[in-house]
Amino acid sequence: MPVGTIAGALLAIVGVVGVLVPLVAWAERKQAALVQGRLGPRRTELAGISALGLLQPLADLLKILGKGDPPLKGPMARLRGMAPLVALIPVLSVIAVIPVASTYRFGDATLRFVVADPAWGLLYALVASILALYAGVIAGLTSSDPLARLGALRSLSHLFCAPVVLGLAAVSVFLVYQTLALPEMAQAQDATFRVFGFLEFLFGVPLTGGLAVLTWFTLPAWGALLQPLGFLLFAAAAVVGTGRAPFDAPTAGPELAGGHLREYAGVRLGLFQLADHVAVLGVAGLLVTVFLGGWSIPWLPQAHLVDFVARGVGSFQGFGSGFANGVCVSLHLICFAGKFGIVLWVLIALRGGLSRFRSDQVIALCWGILVPLAFLNIFMTAWVVLGVTGQGGN
Amino acid sequence: MLAEFTGILVVMFAGLVGALTVLAVSARLAPHRPNRRTSPPSAHSSGWAGPQRVAVRFYRVALVFVIFQVALAFLYPWALVFRDLRELGLVAALAFAGPLGVGFIYAWARRGLGP
């Protein structure tokens, strides 16, 4: 088992840092170019093939490796040197708890698509992503540059409000799923619920006769549909947490010219940017897993799919259990990748589409609107859960 | 317990090794000719000026933040066992959040939550 875990962990890290991060870096530049009416990167070539500038991240890496990194001086130099690692390592570890597909049985062997499955997965992901926020504070406060210190203070003020919203939004999610483990959450969303089921609950009348038509309307039991407000709160707070546009006041170019990143250059700056890209991937993975059904295919639960392909229906003979599980794995991976790509694109597009929030606006937004809404959401959810479980099922 | 951590620790360790490798490679490849223009302290200051003094309101906001984070820590176990507690759980949570809400409204009205 440990061998499998280690192999999976290395595969995940290579896939994220080696494939997804360069893609995000490229998509980010292309998207910015699109918004600003430019062409974006397109001149990197390998054997005459430029492939829309897809090789640009590789060129960037080579450039960064060869860049001079002025030695950090002063009493805090060691701490400042470590700040990029503080930014990178926790966000990188978040990818370990995100399940990209379900659990499958091949004879006696069980195939799992998550690196680590602790009972406290979502809690760990929240803590790790918040821990990374401290890197900006460390980098800025140990800097000799006043603008960098201002950036650190802005980071600090975001740090004082975003985790509260994130944590409160997560509480309402726990109320629904009754678990902190991400694979179990994704599993719970591999189902449907009846859209008009609440009518039964409200009026105490079973939907029979002519009303039975209403029971045909089902929706996938995704977190975003059961917890629409929680989804929006979680997404907003998570974007504040990554310090990305439109909540990038700590590093705002026009005012602070990089903020806490001002005195970094070369590889250390590159590690900060890598951490930024990994953080986006982590947030997208969490949003998909917790709120958008994870790997699940809408209206097609895993058990039904495997059963159908393995045994068949009527004259259709079926292909056996192994083949069915293989089909299921592929479809689930494709489904996860599709949702993941869409969420990722929305997060990237936000950067070009929205203007920057001032730090005090972020605080006013978090404390004044999001925190009260999150509390309201928790108690509304608790009340509904109470009603639904009292009636027996949803 | 440790088995649950294995995957996370491996990812962390691999990330650390990768980052340190890149730093080491860059240290060998990159030119190392620091001069007055490229080296900190930058044009804006004359060096690290000791621990930064920040406005007292940061500590005030930090305290409110800590209070809410601690309250949050109590809400997690509550949320996980809520279906067993039922009505009692809802009442208890309201009793818990009530004083918190009063304090929150007071802090908000006195503009104690922002700069």
Coordinates of C-alpha atoms in Angstrom, one line a residue:
Chain A
M1 CA 0.0 0.0 0.0
P2 CA 2.7 2.6 0.8
V3 CA 4.4 1.9 -2.5
G4 CA 1.1 2.6 -4.3
T5 CA 0.6 5.8 -2.3
I6 CA 4.1 7.0 -3.0
A7 CA 3.8 6.3 -6.7
G8 CA 0.4 8.0 -6.8
A9 CA 1.8 11.0 -5.0
L10 CA 4.7 11.4 -7.4
L11 CA 2.4 10.9 -10.4
A12 CA 0.1 13.6 -9.0
I13 CA 2.9 16.1 -8.4
V14 CA 4.5 15.5 -11.8
G15 CA 1.1 15.9 -13.4
V16 CA 0.3 19.1 -11.6
V17 CA 3.7 20.8 -11.8
G18 CA 4.8 19.4 -15.1
V19 CA 1.6 19.5 -17.1
L20 CA -1.2 21.5 -15.5
V21 CA 0.9 24.5 -14.1
P22 CA 2.5 25.2 -17.5
L23 CA -1.0 25.0 -19.1
V24 CA -2.4 27.4 -16.6
A25 CA 0.5 29.8 -17.1
W26 CA -0.1 29.6 -20.8
A27 CA -3.9 30.0 -20.5
E28 CA -3.5 32.9 -18.2
R29 CA -1.3 34.8 -20.6
K30 CA -3.4 33.9 -23.6
Q31 CA -6.6 35.0 -21.8
A32 CA -5.0 38.3 -20.7
A33 CA -4.0 38.8 -24.3
L34 CA -7.5 38.1 -25.5
V35 CA -9.0 40.6 -23.2
Q36 CA -6.5 43.3 -24.0
G37 CA -6.6 42.7 -27.8
R38 CA -3.1 41.3 -28.0
L39 CA -1.8 38.1 -29.5
G40 CA 0.0 36.8 -26.4
P41 CA 2.9 34.4 -26.5
R42 CA 3.3 32.7 -29.9
R43 CA 7.0 32.8 -30.9
T44 CA 8.4 29.9 -29.0
E45 CA 9.3 27.2 -31.5
L46 CA 10.6 23.7 -31.4
A47 CA 11.6 22.3 -34.8
G48 CA 9.5 25.0 -36.5
I49 CA 6.3 24.2 -34.6
S50 CA 5.0 27.0 -32.4
A51 CA 1.7 25.4 -31.3
L52 CA 0.0 28.6 -30.3
G53 CA 2.9 29.5 -27.9
L54 CA 2.4 26.5 -25.8
L55 CA 6.1 26.2 -25.3
Q56 CA 6.2 29.6 -23.6
P57 CA 6.2 28.2 -20.0
L58 CA 9.3 26.1 -20.9
A59 CA 11.0 29.2 -22.2
D60 CA 10.0 31.1 -19.1
L61 CA 11.5 28.3 -16.9
L62 CA 14.8 28.5 -18.8
K63 CA 14.8 32.2 -18.5
I64 CA 14.1 32.2 -14.8
L65 CA 16.8 29.6 -14.1
G66 CA 19.4 31.9 -15.7
K67 CA 18.3 35.0 -13.9
G68 CA 20.5 36.6 -11.2
D69 CA 19.0 36.5 -7.7
P70 CA 20.5 39.3 -5.6
P71 CA 21.5 37.9 -2.3
L72 CA 19.1 38.7 0.5
K73 CA 20.7 40.7 3.3
G74 CA 19.8 41.8 6.7
P75 CA 18.7 40.1 10.0
M76 CA 15.7 38.4 8.4
A77 CA 17.4 37.1 5.2
R78 CA 16.9 33.4 6.1
L79 CA 13.2 33.8 6.8
R80 CA 12.8 35.8 3.6
G81 CA 14.6 33.1 1.7
M82 CA 12.1 30.5 3.1
A83 CA 9.0 32.5 2.3
P84 CA 8.6 31.1 -1.3
L85 CA 8.7 27.5 0.2
V86 CA 6.1 28.5 2.7
A87 CA 3.9 29.7 -0.2
L88 CA 4.5 26.6 -2.3
I89 CA 4.6 23.5 -0.1
P90 CA 1.2 23.8 1.6
V91 CA -0.8 24.6 -1.6
L92 CA 1.0 21.7 -3.3
S93 CA -0.1 19.3 -0.6
V94 CA -3.7 20.2 -1.2
I95 CA -3.7 18.3 -4.4
A96 CA -3.0 15.1 -2.5
V97 CA -6.5 15.1 -0.9
I98 CA -8.5 15.8 -4.1
P99 CA -10.1 12.7 -5.6
V100 CA -10.0 12.7 -9.4
A101 CA -12.2 9.6 -9.8
S102 CA -14.0 7.1 -7.6
T103 CA -13.0 3.7 -6.2
Y104 CA -13.1 0.7 -8.5
R105 CA -12.9 -3.0 -8.0
F106 CA -11.0 -5.2 -10.5
G107 CA -11.4 -8.6 -9.2
D108 CA -9.6 -8.5 -5.8
A109 CA -7.7 -5.4 -6.6
T110 CA -9.1 -2.0 -5.6
L111 CA -8.1 1.1 -7.7
R112 CA -8.4 4.5 -6.0
F113 CA -7.9 7.9 -7.6
V114 CA -6.9 9.9 -4.5
V115 CA -3.4 10.2 -3.1
A116 CA -4.4 10.6 0.5
D117 CA -7.8 9.9 2.0
P118 CA -7.8 11.2 5.6
A119 CA -11.1 11.6 7.4
W120 CA -10.3 15.3 7.7
G121 CA -9.6 16.0 4.0
L122 CA -11.5 19.2 3.5
L123 CA -10.4 20.6 6.8
Y124 CA -6.8 19.9 5.8
A125 CA -7.2 21.6 2.4
L126 CA -8.7 24.7 4.1
V127 CA -5.9 24.9 6.7
A128 CA -3.1 24.3 4.1
S129 CA -4.4 26.9 1.7
I130 CA -4.7 29.5 4.5
L131 CA -1.2 28.6 5.7
A132 CA 0.1 29.7 2.4
L133 CA -1.3 33.2 2.9
Y134 CA 1.3 33.7 5.6
A135 CA 4.1 33.5 3.1
G136 CA 3.1 36.9 1.7
V137 CA 3.0 38.4 5.2
I138 CA 6.5 36.9 6.0
A139 CA 7.9 38.1 2.7
G140 CA 6.6 41.6 3.2
L141 CA 7.2 42.2 6.8
T142 CA 10.9 41.0 6.6
S143 CA 11.5 43.2 3.6
S144 CA 13.2 46.5 3.7
D145 CA 11.0 48.1 1.2
P146 CA 8.0 50.2 2.4
L147 CA 5.8 49.2 -0.5
A148 CA 6.5 45.5 0.3
R149 CA 5.5 46.1 3.9
L150 CA 2.3 47.8 2.7
G151 CA 1.6 44.7 0.7
A152 CA 2.1 42.5 3.7
L153 CA -0.3 44.6 5.7
R154 CA -2.9 44.2 3.0
S155 CA -2.2 40.4 2.9
L156 CA -2.7 40.5 6.7
S157 CA -6.1 42.2 6.4
H158 CA -7.2 39.7 3.8
L159 CA -5.9 36.9 6.1
F160 CA -8.1 38.3 8.9
C161 CA -11.3 37.9 7.0
A162 CA -11.2 35.3 4.1
P163 CA -10.6 32.2 6.3
V164 CA -13.7 33.1 8.5
V165 CA -15.9 33.1 5.4
L166 CA -14.3 30.0 4.0
G167 CA -14.7 28.1 7.3
L168 CA -18.3 29.2 7.8
A169 CA -19.2 28.2 4.2
A170 CA -17.6 24.8 4.9
V171 CA -19.7 24.3 8.0
S172 CA -22.9 24.3 5.9
V173 CA -21.3 21.8 3.6
F174 CA -20.5 19.5 6.5
L175 CA -24.1 19.8 7.6
V176 CA -25.3 18.4 4.3
Y177 CA -22.7 15.7 3.8
Q178 CA -22.0 14.8 7.4
T179 CA -18.3 14.1 6.5
L180 CA -15.0 15.8 6.1
A181 CA -13.5 13.3 3.7
L182 CA -13.5 14.5 0.1
P183 CA -13.9 11.1 -1.6
E184 CA -17.1 10.5 0.5
M185 CA -18.4 14.0 -0.5
A186 CA -17.9 13.2 -4.1
Q187 CA -19.6 9.9 -3.6
A188 CA -22.6 11.5 -1.9
Q189 CA -23.0 13.7 -5.0
D190 CA -23.2 10.7 -7.3
A191 CA -27.0 10.7 -6.9
T192 CA -30.0 12.8 -7.8
F193 CA -32.7 14.5 -5.9
R194 CA -36.3 15.4 -6.8
V195 CA -36.6 19.1 -7.6
F196 CA -40.2 19.3 -6.3
G197 CA -39.6 17.0 -3.3
F198 CA -39.8 20.1 -1.1
L199 CA -43.6 20.3 -1.9
E200 CA -44.1 17.0 -0.1
F201 CA -42.2 18.4 2.8
L202 CA -44.0 21.8 2.8
F203 CA -47.6 20.5 2.4
G204 CA -47.3 17.0 3.8
V205 CA -49.0 15.5 0.7
P206 CA -47.3 12.7 -1.2
L207 CA -46.8 13.4 -4.9
T208 CA -49.2 10.8 -6.4
G209 CA -51.7 10.7 -9.2
G210 CA -51.4 13.7 -11.6
L211 CA -48.7 15.2 -9.4
A212 CA -46.5 12.2 -9.9
V213 CA -45.2 13.9 -13.0
L214 CA -43.4 16.3 -10.8
T215 CA -41.3 13.4 -9.3
W216 CA -39.7 12.9 -12.8
F217 CA -37.8 16.1 -12.5
T218 CA -34.6 15.3 -10.8
L219 CA -31.3 17.1 -10.6
P220 CA -27.9 15.8 -9.7
A221 CA -27.3 16.1 -5.9
W222 CA -24.4 18.5 -6.4
G223 CA -23.3 20.7 -3.6
A224 CA -23.8 23.8 -5.7
L225 CA -27.5 22.9 -6.2
L226 CA -28.1 21.9 -2.6
Q227 CA -26.0 24.8 -1.3
P228 CA -26.1 27.5 -3.9
L229 CA -25.3 30.3 -1.3
G230 CA -22.6 28.2 0.3
F231 CA -21.0 27.6 -3.1
L232 CA -20.8 31.3 -3.9
L233 CA -19.5 32.2 -0.5
F234 CA -16.9 29.4 -0.6
A235 CA -15.8 30.4 -4.2
A236 CA -15.5 34.1 -3.3
A237 CA -13.5 33.4 -0.1
A238 CA -11.3 30.9 -1.8
V239 CA -10.4 33.5 -4.5
V240 CA -9.6 36.1 -1.8
G241 CA -7.4 33.4 -0.2
T242 CA -5.4 32.9 -3.3
G243 CA -4.7 36.6 -3.5
R244 CA -5.6 36.6 -7.2
A245 CA -7.4 39.2 -9.2
P246 CA -9.8 40.8 -8.4
F247 CA -8.6 40.4 -4.8
D248 CA -4.9 41.1 -5.6
A249 CA -4.6 44.4 -3.7
P250 CA -1.5 43.0 -1.8
T251 CA 0.5 42.8 -5.0
A252 CA -1.3 45.4 -7.0
G253 CA 0.9 46.5 -9.8
P254 CA -0.1 50.1 -10.2
E255 CA 0.1 51.0 -6.5
L256 CA 2.6 48.7 -4.9
A257 CA 4.4 47.5 -7.9
G258 CA 4.5 43.9 -6.7
G259 CA 3.9 44.4 -3.0
H260 CA 5.6 41.7 -0.9
L261 CA 7.1 40.2 -4.1
R262 CA 9.1 43.4 -4.8
E263 CA 12.5 42.3 -3.6
Y264 CA 12.3 38.8 -5.0
A265 CA 13.8 37.9 -8.4
G266 CA 14.8 34.9 -10.4
V267 CA 13.9 31.5 -9.0
R268 CA 12.4 32.7 -5.7
L269 CA 9.9 34.9 -7.6
G270 CA 9.3 32.0 -9.9
L271 CA 8.4 29.8 -6.9
F272 CA 5.9 32.4 -5.7
Q273 CA 4.3 32.3 -9.2
L274 CA 4.3 28.6 -9.2
A275 CA 2.6 28.6 -5.8
D276 CA 0.0 31.0 -7.3
H277 CA -0.7 28.7 -10.2
V278 CA -0.9 25.6 -8.0
A279 CA -3.2 27.4 -5.6
V280 CA -5.6 28.1 -8.5
L281 CA -5.5 24.4 -9.4
G282 CA -6.2 23.5 -5.8
V283 CA -9.2 25.9 -5.5
A284 CA -10.6 24.6 -8.8
G285 CA -10.2 21.0 -7.6
L286 CA -11.9 21.8 -4.3
L287 CA -14.8 23.6 -5.9
V288 CA -15.4 20.7 -8.3
T289 CA -15.1 18.1 -5.6
V290 CA -17.2 19.8 -2.9
F291 CA -19.8 21.6 -5.0
L292 CA -19.9 20.3 -8.6
G293 CA -20.1 16.6 -8.1
G294 CA -16.4 15.8 -8.4
W295 CA -16.0 12.9 -10.8
S296 CA -19.6 11.9 -10.9
I297 CA -21.6 11.9 -14.2
P298 CA -24.9 13.7 -13.8
W299 CA -27.9 11.4 -13.7
L300 CA -25.7 8.3 -14.2
P301 CA -24.5 6.9 -10.8
Q302 CA -21.4 4.7 -10.8
A303 CA -23.3 1.5 -9.8
H304 CA -25.9 1.9 -12.6
L305 CA -23.2 2.5 -15.2
V306 CA -21.0 -0.4 -14.1
D307 CA -24.0 -2.7 -13.9
F308 CA -25.3 -1.7 -17.3
V309 CA -22.0 -2.2 -19.2
A310 CA -21.1 -5.4 -17.3
R311 CA -24.5 -7.2 -17.6
G312 CA -26.2 -5.5 -20.3
V313 CA -30.0 -5.0 -20.9
G314 CA -32.2 -7.3 -22.9
S315 CA -30.5 -8.6 -26.0
F316 CA -27.4 -6.6 -25.2
Q317 CA -25.1 -9.0 -23.5
G318 CA -22.7 -6.8 -21.6
F319 CA -18.9 -6.9 -21.5
G320 CA -18.1 -8.2 -18.0
S321 CA -17.1 -6.4 -14.8
G322 CA -13.5 -5.5 -15.7
F323 CA -14.4 -3.8 -18.9
A324 CA -17.3 -2.0 -17.2
N325 CA -15.0 -0.6 -14.5
G326 CA -12.5 0.4 -17.1
V327 CA -15.2 2.3 -19.0
C328 CA -16.4 3.9 -15.8
V329 CA -12.8 5.0 -14.8
S330 CA -12.3 6.7 -18.2
L331 CA -15.7 8.4 -18.2
H332 CA -15.3 9.6 -14.6
L333 CA -11.8 11.0 -15.4
I334 CA -13.1 12.8 -18.4
C335 CA -16.0 14.1 -16.4
F336 CA -13.7 15.4 -13.7
A337 CA -11.4 16.9 -16.2
G338 CA -14.2 18.7 -18.0
K339 CA -15.6 20.3 -14.8
F340 CA -12.1 21.1 -13.7
G341 CA -11.3 22.8 -17.0
I342 CA -14.4 24.9 -16.9
V343 CA -13.9 26.1 -13.3
L344 CA -10.3 26.8 -14.0
W345 CA -11.2 28.9 -17.0
V346 CA -13.7 30.9 -15.0
L347 CA -11.0 31.6 -12.3
I348 CA -8.5 32.6 -15.0
A349 CA -11.1 34.8 -16.9
L350 CA -12.0 36.6 -13.6
R351 CA -8.5 38.2 -13.8
G352 CA -9.3 40.0 -17.0
G353 CA -12.9 40.6 -16.4
L354 CA -13.1 42.3 -13.0
S355 CA -11.5 45.4 -11.6
R356 CA -9.5 45.2 -8.4
F357 CA -11.1 45.5 -5.0
R358 CA -9.5 47.8 -2.6
S359 CA -8.3 46.2 0.6
D360 CA -11.0 48.0 2.7
Q361 CA -13.6 46.9 0.2
V362 CA -12.5 43.3 0.6
I363 CA -12.9 43.7 4.4
A364 CA -16.3 45.3 4.1
L365 CA -17.4 42.6 1.7
C366 CA -16.2 39.8 3.9
W367 CA -17.3 41.0 7.3
G368 CA -20.3 43.1 6.3
I369 CA -21.9 40.8 3.7
L370 CA -20.3 37.4 3.5
V371 CA -20.0 36.5 7.2
P372 CA -23.7 37.3 8.0
L373 CA -24.8 35.5 4.9
A374 CA -22.7 32.5 5.9
F375 CA -24.2 32.4 9.4
L376 CA -27.7 32.7 7.9
N377 CA -26.9 29.9 5.5
I378 CA -25.7 27.6 8.3
F379 CA -28.9 28.0 10.2
M380 CA -31.1 27.8 7.2
T381 CA -29.3 24.6 6.2
A382 CA -29.6 23.2 9.7
W383 CA -33.3 23.9 9.7
V384 CA -33.9 22.3 6.3
V385 CA -31.7 19.3 7.3
L386 CA -33.9 18.9 10.4
G387 CA -37.1 19.0 8.4
V388 CA -35.9 16.7 5.6
T389 CA -34.3 14.0 7.9
G390 CA -37.5 14.2 10.1
Q391 CA -39.6 13.2 7.1
G392 CA -37.2 10.4 6.1
G393 CA -35.1 11.0 3.0
N394 CA -35.2 13.8 0.6
Chain B
M1 CA -2.8 7.9 11.8
L2 CA 0.5 8.1 10.0
A3 CA -0.8 6.1 7.1
E4 CA -3.3 8.9 6.4
F5 CA -0.5 11.4 6.3
T6 CA 1.7 9.3 4.0
G7 CA 0.4 10.7 0.7
I8 CA 0.4 14.3 1.9
L9 CA 3.9 14.0 3.3
V10 CA 5.2 12.4 0.1
V11 CA 3.8 15.3 -1.9
M12 CA 5.3 17.9 0.5
F13 CA 8.7 16.2 0.5
A14 CA 8.7 15.9 -3.3
G15 CA 7.7 19.5 -3.7
L16 CA 10.5 20.6 -1.2
V17 CA 13.1 18.5 -3.1
G18 CA 12.0 19.9 -6.4
A19 CA 12.0 23.5 -5.2
L20 CA 15.5 23.1 -3.6
T21 CA 16.8 21.5 -6.8
V22 CA 15.6 24.4 -8.9
L23 CA 17.2 26.8 -6.4
A24 CA 20.5 24.9 -6.6
V25 CA 20.4 24.7 -10.4
S26 CA 19.8 28.5 -10.6
A27 CA 22.6 29.2 -8.1
R28 CA 25.0 27.4 -10.5
L29 CA 23.6 28.9 -13.7
A30 CA 22.7 32.4 -12.9
P31 CA 25.2 35.3 -13.0
H32 CA 26.2 36.4 -9.6
R33 CA 27.3 40.0 -9.9
P34 CA 25.4 42.0 -7.4
N35 CA 25.7 45.8 -7.6
R36 CA 24.1 48.8 -6.0
R37 CA 21.2 48.9 -8.4
T38 CA 20.1 45.3 -8.2
S39 CA 20.7 44.6 -4.5
P40 CA 18.3 45.5 -1.7
P41 CA 17.9 47.9 0.1
S42 CA 15.9 49.4 -2.7
A43 CA 15.7 53.0 -3.7
H44 CA 12.9 53.6 -1.2
S45 CA 14.6 52.8 2.1
S46 CA 17.9 52.5 3.8
G47 CA 17.7 49.0 5.1
W48 CA 15.5 46.7 7.3
A49 CA 14.3 49.0 10.0
G50 CA 13.5 46.4 12.7
P51 CA 10.1 44.9 13.5
Q52 CA 7.4 46.9 11.8
R53 CA 5.2 49.1 13.9
V54 CA 1.6 48.8 12.7
A55 CA -1.5 50.7 13.6
V56 CA -3.2 49.4 16.7
R57 CA -6.4 48.7 14.7
F58 CA -4.6 45.7 13.2
Y59 CA -4.5 44.0 16.6
R60 CA -8.1 44.9 17.2
V61 CA -9.2 43.3 14.0
A62 CA -6.9 40.3 14.7
L63 CA -8.6 39.8 18.0
V64 CA -12.1 39.7 16.4
F65 CA -10.7 37.3 13.7
V66 CA -9.3 35.0 16.4
I67 CA -12.7 35.0 18.2
F68 CA -14.5 34.0 15.0
Q69 CA -12.0 31.4 14.1
V70 CA -12.3 29.8 17.6
A71 CA -16.1 29.9 17.3
L72 CA -15.7 28.2 13.9
A73 CA -13.6 25.4 15.5
F74 CA -16.6 24.7 17.7
L75 CA -19.0 24.6 14.8
Y76 CA -17.2 21.8 12.9
P77 CA -17.9 19.0 15.4
W78 CA -21.4 20.4 15.9
A79 CA -22.1 20.2 12.1
L80 CA -20.8 16.6 12.0
V81 CA -23.1 15.3 14.7
F82 CA -26.0 17.6 14.0
R83 CA -28.3 14.9 12.7
D84 CA -28.1 13.1 16.0
L85 CA -28.6 16.2 18.1
R86 CA -31.6 17.4 16.1
E87 CA -33.7 20.2 17.6
L88 CA -31.5 20.4 20.6
G89 CA -28.5 21.0 18.3
L90 CA -30.2 23.9 16.6
V91 CA -31.2 25.5 19.9
A92 CA -27.7 25.1 21.2
A93 CA -26.1 26.6 18.1
L94 CA -28.5 29.5 18.3
A95 CA -27.6 30.1 21.9
F96 CA -24.0 29.8 21.0
A97 CA -24.2 32.2 18.0
G98 CA -26.5 34.7 19.7
P99 CA -23.9 36.4 21.9
L100 CA -21.4 36.1 19.1
G101 CA -23.9 37.9 16.8
V102 CA -24.5 40.7 19.3
G103 CA -20.7 41.2 19.6
F104 CA -20.4 41.1 15.9
I105 CA -23.1 43.8 15.3
Y106 CA -21.5 45.9 18.0
A107 CA -18.0 45.6 16.4
W108 CA -19.5 46.4 13.0
A109 CA -21.4 49.4 14.3
R110 CA -18.3 50.8 16.0
R111 CA -16.3 50.3 12.8
G112 CA -14.1 47.9 14.6
L113 CA -13.7 45.4 11.7
G114 CA -11.8 47.3 9.2
P115 CA -9.1 49.9 8.6

